[in-house]
mmCIF file of C-alpha atoms and ligand atoms in Angstrom:
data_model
loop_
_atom_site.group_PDB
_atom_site.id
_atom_site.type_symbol
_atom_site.label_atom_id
_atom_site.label_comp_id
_atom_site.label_asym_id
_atom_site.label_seq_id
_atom_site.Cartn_x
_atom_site.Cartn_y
_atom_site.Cartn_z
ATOM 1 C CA UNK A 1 -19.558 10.372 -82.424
ATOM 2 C CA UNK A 2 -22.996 10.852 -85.134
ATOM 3 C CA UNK A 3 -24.569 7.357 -85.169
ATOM 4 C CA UNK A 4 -23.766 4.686 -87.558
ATOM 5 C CA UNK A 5 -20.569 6.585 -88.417
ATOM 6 C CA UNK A 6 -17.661 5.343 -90.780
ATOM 7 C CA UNK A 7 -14.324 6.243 -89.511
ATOM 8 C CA UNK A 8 -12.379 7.616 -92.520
ATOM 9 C CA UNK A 9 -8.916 9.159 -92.741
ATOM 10 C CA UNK A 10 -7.419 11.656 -95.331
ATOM 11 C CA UNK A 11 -3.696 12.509 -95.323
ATOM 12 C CA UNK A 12 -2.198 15.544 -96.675
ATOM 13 C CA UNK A 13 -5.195 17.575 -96.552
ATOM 14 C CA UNK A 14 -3.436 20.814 -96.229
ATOM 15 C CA UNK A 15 -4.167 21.868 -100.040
ATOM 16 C CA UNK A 16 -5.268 20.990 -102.901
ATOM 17 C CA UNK A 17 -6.818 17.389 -103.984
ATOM 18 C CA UNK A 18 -6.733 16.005 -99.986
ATOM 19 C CA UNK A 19 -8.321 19.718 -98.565
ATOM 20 C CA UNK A 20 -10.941 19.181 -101.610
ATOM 21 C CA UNK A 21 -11.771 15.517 -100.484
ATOM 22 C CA UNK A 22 -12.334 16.678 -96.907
ATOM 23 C CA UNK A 23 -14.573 19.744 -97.820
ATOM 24 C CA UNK A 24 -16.875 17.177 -99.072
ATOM 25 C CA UNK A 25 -16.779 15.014 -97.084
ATOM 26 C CA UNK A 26 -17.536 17.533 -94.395
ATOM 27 C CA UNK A 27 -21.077 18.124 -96.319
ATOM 28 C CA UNK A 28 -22.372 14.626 -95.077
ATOM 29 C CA UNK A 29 -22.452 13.158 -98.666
ATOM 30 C CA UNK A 30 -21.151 10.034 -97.938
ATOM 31 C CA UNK A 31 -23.167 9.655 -94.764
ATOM 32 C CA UNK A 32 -22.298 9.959 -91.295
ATOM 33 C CA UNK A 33 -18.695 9.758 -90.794
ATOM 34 C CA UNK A 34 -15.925 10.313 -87.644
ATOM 35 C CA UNK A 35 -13.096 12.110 -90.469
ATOM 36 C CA UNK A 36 -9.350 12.320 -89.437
ATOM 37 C CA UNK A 37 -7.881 15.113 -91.208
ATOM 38 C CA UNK A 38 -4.174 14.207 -91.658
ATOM 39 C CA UNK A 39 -1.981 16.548 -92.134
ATOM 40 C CA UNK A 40 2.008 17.419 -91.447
ATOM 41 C CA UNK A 41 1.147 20.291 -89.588
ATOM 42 C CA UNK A 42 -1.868 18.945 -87.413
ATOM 43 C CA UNK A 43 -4.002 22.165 -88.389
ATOM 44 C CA UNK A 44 -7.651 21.655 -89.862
ATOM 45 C CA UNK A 45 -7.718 23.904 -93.812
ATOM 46 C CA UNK A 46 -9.929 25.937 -94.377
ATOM 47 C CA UNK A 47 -12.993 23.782 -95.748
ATOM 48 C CA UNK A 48 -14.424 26.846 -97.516
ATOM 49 C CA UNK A 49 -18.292 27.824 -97.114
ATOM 50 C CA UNK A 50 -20.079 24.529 -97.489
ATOM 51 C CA UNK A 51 -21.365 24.123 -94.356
ATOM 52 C CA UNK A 52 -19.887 21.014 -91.881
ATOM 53 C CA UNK A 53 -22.901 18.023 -91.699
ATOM 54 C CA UNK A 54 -23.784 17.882 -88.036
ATOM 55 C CA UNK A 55 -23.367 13.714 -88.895
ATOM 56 C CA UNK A 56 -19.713 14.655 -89.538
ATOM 57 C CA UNK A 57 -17.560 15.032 -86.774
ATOM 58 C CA UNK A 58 -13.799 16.258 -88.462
ATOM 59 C CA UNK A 59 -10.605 15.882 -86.135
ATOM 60 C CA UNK A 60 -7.444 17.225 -87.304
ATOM 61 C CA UNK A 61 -4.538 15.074 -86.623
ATOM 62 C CA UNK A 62 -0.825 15.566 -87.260
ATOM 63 C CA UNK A 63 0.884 12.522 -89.538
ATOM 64 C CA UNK A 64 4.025 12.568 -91.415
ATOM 65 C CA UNK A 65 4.090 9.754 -93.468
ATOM 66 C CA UNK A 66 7.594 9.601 -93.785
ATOM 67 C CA UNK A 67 8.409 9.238 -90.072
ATOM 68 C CA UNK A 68 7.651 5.942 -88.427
ATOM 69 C CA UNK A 69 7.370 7.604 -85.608
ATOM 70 C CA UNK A 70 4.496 10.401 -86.782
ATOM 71 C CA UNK A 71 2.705 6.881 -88.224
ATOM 72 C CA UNK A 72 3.026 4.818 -84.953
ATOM 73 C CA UNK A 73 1.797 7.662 -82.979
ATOM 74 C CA UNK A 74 -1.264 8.608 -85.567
ATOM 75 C CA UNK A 75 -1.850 4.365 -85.904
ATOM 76 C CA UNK A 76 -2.010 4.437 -82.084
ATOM 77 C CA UNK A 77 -4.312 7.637 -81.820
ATOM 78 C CA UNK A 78 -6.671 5.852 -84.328
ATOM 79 C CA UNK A 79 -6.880 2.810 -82.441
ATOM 80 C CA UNK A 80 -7.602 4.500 -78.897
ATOM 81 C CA UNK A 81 -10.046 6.413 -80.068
ATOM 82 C CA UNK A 82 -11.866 4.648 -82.510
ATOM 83 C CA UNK A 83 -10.784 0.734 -82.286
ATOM 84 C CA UNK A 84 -10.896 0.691 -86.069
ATOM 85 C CA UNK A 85 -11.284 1.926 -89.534
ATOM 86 C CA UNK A 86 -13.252 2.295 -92.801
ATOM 87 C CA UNK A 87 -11.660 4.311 -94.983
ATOM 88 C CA UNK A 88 -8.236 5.652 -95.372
ATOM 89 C CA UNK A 89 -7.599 7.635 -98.587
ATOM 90 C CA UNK A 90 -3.467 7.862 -98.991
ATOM 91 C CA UNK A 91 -3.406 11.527 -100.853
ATOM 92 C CA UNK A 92 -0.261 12.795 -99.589
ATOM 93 C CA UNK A 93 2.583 12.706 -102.235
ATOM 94 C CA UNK A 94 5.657 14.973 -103.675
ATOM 95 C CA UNK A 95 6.199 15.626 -107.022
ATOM 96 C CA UNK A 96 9.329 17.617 -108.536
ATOM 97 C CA UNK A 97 8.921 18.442 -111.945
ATOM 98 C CA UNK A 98 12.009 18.508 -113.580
ATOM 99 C CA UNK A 99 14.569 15.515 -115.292
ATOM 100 C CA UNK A 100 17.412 16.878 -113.184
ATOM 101 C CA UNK A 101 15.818 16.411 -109.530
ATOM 102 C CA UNK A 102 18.564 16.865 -107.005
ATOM 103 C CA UNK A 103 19.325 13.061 -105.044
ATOM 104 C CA UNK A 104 17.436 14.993 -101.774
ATOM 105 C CA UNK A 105 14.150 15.512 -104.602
ATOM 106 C CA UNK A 106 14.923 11.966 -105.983
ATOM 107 C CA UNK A 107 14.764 10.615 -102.272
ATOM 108 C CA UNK A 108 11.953 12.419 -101.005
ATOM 109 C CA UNK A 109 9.858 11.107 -104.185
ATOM 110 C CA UNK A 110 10.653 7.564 -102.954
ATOM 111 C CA UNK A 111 10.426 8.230 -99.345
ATOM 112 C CA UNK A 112 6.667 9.681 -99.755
ATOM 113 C CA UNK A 113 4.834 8.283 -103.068
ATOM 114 C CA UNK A 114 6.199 4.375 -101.923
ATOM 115 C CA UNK A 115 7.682 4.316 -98.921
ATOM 116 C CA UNK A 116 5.659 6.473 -96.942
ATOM 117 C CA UNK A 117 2.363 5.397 -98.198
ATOM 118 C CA UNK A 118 3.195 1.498 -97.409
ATOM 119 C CA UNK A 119 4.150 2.868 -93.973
ATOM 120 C CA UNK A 120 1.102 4.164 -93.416
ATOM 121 C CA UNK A 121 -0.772 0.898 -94.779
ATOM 122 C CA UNK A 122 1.152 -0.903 -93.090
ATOM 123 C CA UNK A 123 0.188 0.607 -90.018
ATOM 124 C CA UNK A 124 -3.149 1.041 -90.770
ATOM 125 C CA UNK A 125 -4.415 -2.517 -92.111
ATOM 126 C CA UNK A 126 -4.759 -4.343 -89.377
ATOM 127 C CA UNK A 127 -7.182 -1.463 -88.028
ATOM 128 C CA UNK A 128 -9.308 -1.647 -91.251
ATOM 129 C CA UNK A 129 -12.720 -3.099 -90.867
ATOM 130 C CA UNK A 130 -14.204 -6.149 -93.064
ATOM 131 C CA UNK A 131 -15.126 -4.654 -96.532
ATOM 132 C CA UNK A 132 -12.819 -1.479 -95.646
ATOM 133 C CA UNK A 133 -11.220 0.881 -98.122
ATOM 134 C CA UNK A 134 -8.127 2.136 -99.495
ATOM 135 C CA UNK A 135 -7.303 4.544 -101.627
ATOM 136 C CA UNK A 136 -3.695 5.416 -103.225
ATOM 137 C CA UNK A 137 -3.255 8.556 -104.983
ATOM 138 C CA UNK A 138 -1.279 7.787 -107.826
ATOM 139 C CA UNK A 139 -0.887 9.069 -111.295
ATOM 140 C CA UNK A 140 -0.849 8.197 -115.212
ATOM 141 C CA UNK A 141 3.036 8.600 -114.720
ATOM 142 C CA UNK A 142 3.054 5.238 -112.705
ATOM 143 C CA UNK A 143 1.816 3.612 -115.707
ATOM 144 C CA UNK A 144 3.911 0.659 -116.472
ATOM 145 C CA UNK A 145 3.999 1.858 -120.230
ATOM 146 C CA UNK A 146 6.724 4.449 -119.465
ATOM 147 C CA UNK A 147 8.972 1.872 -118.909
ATOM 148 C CA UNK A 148 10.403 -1.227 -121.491
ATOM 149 C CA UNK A 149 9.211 -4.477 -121.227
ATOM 150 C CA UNK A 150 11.834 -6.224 -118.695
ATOM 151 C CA UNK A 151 11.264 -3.194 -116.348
ATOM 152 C CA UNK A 152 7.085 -3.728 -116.534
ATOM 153 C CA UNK A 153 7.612 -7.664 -115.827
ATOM 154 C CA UNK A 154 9.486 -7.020 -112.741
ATOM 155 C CA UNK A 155 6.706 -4.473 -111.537
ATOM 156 C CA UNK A 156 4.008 -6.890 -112.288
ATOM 157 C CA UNK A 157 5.330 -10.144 -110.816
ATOM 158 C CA UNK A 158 2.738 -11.840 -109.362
ATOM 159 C CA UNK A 159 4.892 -13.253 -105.886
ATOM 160 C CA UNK A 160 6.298 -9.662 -105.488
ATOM 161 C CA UNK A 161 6.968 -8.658 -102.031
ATOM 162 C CA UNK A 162 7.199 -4.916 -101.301
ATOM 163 C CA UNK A 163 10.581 -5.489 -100.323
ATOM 164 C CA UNK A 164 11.281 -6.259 -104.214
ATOM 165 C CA UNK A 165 9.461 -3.031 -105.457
ATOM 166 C CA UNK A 166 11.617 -1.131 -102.936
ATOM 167 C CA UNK A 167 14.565 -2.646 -104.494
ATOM 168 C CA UNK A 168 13.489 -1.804 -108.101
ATOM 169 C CA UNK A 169 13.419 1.908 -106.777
ATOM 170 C CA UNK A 170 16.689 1.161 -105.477
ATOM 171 C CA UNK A 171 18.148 -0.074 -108.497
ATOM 172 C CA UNK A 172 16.904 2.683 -110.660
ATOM 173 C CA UNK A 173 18.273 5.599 -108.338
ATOM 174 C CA UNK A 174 21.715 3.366 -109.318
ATOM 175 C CA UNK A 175 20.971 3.774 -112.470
ATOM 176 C CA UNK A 176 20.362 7.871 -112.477
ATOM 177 C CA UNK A 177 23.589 7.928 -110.683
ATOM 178 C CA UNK A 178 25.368 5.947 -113.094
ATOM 179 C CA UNK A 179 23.638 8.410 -115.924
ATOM 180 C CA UNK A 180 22.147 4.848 -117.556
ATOM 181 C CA UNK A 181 18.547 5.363 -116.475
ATOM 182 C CA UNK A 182 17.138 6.180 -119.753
ATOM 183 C CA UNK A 183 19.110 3.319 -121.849
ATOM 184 C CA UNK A 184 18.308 0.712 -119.273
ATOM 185 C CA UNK A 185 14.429 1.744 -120.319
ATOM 186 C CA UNK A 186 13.469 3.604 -117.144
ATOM 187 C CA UNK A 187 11.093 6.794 -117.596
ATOM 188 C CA UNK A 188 13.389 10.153 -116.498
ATOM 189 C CA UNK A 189 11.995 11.486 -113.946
ATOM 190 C CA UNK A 190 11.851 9.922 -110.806
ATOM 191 C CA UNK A 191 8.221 10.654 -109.884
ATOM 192 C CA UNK A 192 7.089 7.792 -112.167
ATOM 193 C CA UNK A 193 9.022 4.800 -111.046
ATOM 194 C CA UNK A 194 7.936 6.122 -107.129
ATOM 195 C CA UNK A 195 4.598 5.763 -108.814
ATOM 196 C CA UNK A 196 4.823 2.399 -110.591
ATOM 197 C CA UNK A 197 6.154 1.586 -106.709
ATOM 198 C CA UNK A 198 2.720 2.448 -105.199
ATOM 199 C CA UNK A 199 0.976 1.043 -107.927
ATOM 200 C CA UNK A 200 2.436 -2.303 -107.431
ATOM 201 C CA UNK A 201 2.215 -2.061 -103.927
ATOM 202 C CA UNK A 202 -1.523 -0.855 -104.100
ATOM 203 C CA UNK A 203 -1.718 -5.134 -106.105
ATOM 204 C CA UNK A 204 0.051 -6.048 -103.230
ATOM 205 C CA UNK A 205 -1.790 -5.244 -100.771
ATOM 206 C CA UNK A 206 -5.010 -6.111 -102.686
ATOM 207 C CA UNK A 207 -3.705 -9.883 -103.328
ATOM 208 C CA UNK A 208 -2.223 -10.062 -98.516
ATOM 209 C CA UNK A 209 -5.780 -8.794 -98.031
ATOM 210 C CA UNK A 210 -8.875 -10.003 -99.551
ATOM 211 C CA UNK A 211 -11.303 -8.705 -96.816
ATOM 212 C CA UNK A 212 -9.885 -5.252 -98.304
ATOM 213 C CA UNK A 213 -11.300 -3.016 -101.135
ATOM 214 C CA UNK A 214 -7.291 -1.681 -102.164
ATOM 215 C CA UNK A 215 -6.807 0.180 -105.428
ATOM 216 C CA UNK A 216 -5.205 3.235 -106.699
ATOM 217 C CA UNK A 217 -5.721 6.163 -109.405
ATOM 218 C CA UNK A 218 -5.076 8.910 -110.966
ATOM 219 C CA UNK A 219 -6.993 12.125 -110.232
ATOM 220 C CA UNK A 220 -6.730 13.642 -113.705
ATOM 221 C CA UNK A 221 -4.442 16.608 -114.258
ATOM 222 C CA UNK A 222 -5.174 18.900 -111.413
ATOM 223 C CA UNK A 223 -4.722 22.894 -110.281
ATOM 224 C CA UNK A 224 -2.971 22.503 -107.520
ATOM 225 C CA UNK A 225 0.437 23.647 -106.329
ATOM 226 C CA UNK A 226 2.302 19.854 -107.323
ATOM 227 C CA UNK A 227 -0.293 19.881 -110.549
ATOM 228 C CA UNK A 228 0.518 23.569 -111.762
ATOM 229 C CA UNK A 229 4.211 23.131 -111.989
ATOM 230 C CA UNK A 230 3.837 21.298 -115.431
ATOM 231 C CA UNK A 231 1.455 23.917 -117.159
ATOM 232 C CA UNK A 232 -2.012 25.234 -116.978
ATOM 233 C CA UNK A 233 -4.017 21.938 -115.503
ATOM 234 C CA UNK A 234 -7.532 21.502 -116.952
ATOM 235 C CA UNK A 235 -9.368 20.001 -113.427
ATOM 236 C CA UNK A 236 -10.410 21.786 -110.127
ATOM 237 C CA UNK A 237 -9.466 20.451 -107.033
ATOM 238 C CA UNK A 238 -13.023 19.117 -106.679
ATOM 239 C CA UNK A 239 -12.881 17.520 -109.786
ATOM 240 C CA UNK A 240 -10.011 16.077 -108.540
ATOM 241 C CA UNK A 241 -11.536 14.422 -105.333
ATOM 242 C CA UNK A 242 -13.939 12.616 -107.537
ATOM 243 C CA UNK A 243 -12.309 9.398 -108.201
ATOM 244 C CA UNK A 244 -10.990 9.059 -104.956
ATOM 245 C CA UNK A 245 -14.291 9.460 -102.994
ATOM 246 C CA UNK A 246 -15.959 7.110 -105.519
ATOM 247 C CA UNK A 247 -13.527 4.457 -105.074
ATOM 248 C CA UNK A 248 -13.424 5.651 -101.325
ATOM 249 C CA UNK A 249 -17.324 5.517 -100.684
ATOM 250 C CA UNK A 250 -19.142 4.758 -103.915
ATOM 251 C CA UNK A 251 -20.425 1.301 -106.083
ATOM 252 C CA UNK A 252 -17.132 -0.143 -107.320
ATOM 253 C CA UNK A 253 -18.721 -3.693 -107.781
ATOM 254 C CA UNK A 254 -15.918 -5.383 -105.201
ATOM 255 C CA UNK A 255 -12.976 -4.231 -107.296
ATOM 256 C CA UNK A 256 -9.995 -4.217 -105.765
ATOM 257 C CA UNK A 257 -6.098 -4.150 -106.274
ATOM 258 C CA UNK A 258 -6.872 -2.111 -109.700
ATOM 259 C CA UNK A 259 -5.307 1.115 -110.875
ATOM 260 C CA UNK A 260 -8.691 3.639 -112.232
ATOM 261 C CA UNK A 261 -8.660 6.512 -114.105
ATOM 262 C CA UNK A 262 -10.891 8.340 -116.539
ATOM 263 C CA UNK A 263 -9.281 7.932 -120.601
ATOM 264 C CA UNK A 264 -8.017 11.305 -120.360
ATOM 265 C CA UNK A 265 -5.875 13.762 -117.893
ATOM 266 C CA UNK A 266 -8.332 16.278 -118.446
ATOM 267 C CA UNK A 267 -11.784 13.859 -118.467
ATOM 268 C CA UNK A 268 -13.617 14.595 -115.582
ATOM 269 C CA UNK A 269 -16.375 11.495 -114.078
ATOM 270 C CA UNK A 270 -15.155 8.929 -111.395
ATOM 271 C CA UNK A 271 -12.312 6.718 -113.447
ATOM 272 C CA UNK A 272 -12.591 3.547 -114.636
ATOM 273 C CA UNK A 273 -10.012 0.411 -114.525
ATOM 274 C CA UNK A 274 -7.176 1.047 -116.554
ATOM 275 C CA UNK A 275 -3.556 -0.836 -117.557
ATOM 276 C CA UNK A 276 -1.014 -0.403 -114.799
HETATM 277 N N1 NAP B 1 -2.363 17.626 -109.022
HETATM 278 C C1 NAP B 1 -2.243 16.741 -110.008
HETATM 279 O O1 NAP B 1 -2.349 17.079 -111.206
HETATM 280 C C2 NAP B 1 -1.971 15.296 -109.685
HETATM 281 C C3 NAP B 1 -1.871 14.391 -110.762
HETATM 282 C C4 NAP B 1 -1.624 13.060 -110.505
HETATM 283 C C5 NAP B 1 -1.506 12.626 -109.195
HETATM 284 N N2 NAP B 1 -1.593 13.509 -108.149
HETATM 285 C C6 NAP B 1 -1.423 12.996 -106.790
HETATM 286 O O2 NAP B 1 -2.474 13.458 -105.950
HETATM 287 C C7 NAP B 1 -2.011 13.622 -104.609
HETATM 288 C C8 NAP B 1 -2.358 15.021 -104.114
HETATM 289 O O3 NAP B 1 -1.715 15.947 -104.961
HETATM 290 P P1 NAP B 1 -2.005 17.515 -104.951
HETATM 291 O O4 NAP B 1 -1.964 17.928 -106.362
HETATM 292 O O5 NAP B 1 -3.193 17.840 -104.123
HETATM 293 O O6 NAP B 1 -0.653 18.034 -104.243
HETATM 294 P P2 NAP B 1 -0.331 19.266 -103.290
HETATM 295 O O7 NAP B 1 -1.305 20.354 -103.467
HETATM 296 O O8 NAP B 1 1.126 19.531 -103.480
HETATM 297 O O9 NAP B 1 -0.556 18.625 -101.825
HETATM 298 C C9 NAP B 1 0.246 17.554 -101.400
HETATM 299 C C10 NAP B 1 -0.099 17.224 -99.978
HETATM 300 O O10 NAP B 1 0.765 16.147 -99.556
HETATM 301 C C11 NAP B 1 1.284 16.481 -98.281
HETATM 302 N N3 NAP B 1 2.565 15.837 -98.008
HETATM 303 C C12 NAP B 1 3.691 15.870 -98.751
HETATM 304 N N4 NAP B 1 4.667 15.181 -98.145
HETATM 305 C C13 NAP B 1 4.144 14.704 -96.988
HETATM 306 C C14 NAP B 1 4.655 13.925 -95.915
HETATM 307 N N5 NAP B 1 5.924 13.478 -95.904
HETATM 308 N N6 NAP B 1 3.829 13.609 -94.889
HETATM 309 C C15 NAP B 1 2.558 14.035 -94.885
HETATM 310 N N7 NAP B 1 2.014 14.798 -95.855
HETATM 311 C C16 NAP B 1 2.804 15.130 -96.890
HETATM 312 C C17 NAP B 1 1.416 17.999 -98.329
HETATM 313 O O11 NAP B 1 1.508 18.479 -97.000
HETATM 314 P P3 NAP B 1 2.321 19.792 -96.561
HETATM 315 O O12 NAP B 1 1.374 20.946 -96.710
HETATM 316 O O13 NAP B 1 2.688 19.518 -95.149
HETATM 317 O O14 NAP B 1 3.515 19.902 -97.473
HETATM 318 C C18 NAP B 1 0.110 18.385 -99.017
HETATM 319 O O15 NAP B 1 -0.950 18.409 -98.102
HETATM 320 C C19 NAP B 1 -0.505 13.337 -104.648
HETATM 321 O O16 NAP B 1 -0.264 12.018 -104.217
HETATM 322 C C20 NAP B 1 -0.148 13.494 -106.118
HETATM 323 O O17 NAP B 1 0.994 12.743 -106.486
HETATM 324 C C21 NAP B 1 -1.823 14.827 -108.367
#
């Protein structure tokens, strides 16, 4: 291991915004670092031509995030080999982009924006380190101002448990089954309310763990395979990875349990806190 190094995980890095964040943080920019590279298939991406730091030792690692058992084992792996954690940046998410997702797109929205990112968490908190950092990946369609104002009180309750936020996901999947989604003030598509789940789970966290830095963002509008399906996006991958990383590694004045983004999809700098 390179001296003094932060332990840091990634998931998802097989494309797009997660590959980006582990290019550079391959360079050594954020310091000397032990980097799990999470992925489904357990492969290392290509990290492109910037060459690897010799302070940054990168491990592949196979984690599905919606398998407890992928989790347990990864959770496990972590703790053998490294006894704890730093930094664990939750990229890996789902999006269809469509108002007439299938129940199996529905589901798998649920199962890997909320549930499978609170798995990992789960799994992964007591391994964090004093002053530790997570990251959610999240998006401006979690914001709570998609949804009407009974809907945005449940998802901000102070006492919440993430049992409750599961249920909310619950009761809205009734609710696009019934055909009442929209009329009972919930947003379309189902990507947002998984979303508004992590978001609210991201304030969860934050509140259980006060030793924690915990927030969540938005990465802008982004090229990527789950980004292009809605249009032409305006960011680069890199562009991308910059709020994460700053919120990962850089000067967030002990922030935490906040959602950050820049003012626009399109804005690229390193976010600041926005509304839920
Ligand atoms: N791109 C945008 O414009 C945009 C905007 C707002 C928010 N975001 C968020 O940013 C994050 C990254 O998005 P992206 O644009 O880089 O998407 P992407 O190119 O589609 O990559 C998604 C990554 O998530 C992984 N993944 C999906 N399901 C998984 C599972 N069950 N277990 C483990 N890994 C899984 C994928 O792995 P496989 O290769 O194995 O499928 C892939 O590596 C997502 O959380 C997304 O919601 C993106």
């Amino acid at each position: 291991m390179p001296p003094n190094a932060r332990v840091a995980v990634v998931t998802g890095v097989s494309r797009g915004i997660g590959r980006s964040i582990c290019q550079q943080l391959a360079t050594g920019r954020t310091g000397p670092l032990v980097l799990y590279a999470a992925s489904r298939a357990g492969k290392l991406p290509d990290l492109g031509h910037a060459p690897t730091s010799p302070a940054v030792e990168v491990i592949p690692v196979s984690l599905t995030i919606t398998e407890q058992g992928s989790v347990d084992a990864f959770v496990a792996r972590i703790r053998a080999e490294q006894g704890g954690c730093d930094v664990l940046i939750n990229n890996a998410g789902v999006y269809h982009y469509t108002e007439h997702a299938s129940k199996d797109q529905r589901q798998e929205m649920y199962d890997t924006n909320f549930h499978g990112t609170v798995r990992v968490c789960q799994g992964m908190i007591p391994l964090m380190r004093k002053g530790g950092r997570i990251v959610n990946l999240s998006s401006q369609s979690g914001q709570l101002l998609y949804m009407a104002p009974h809907l945005r009180k449940l998802f901000l309750e102070p006492n919440a448990t993430l049992d409750q936020i599961g249920e909310l996901l619950s009761t809205y999947e009734r609710h696009v089954v019934a055909g009442q989604a929209v009329r009972r003030g919930w947003p379309s598509m189902a990507y947002f309310p998984s979303k508004a789940a992590l978001n609210a789970a991201t304030r969860i966290f934050a509140r259980d763990n006060p030793d924690l830095l915990i927030n969540c963002c938005c990465p802008g509008w982004v090229d990527t395979e789950l980004g292009g399906q809605a249009g032409r996006p305006p960011k680069t991958p890199e562009q991308g990875a910059m709020i994460p990383l700053h919120l990962a590694f850089g000067d967030i004045n002990n922030i935490s349990g906040r959602y950050w983004a820049n003012d626009s999809v399109a804005d690229v700098g390193t976010g600041k806190v926005q509304l839920f």
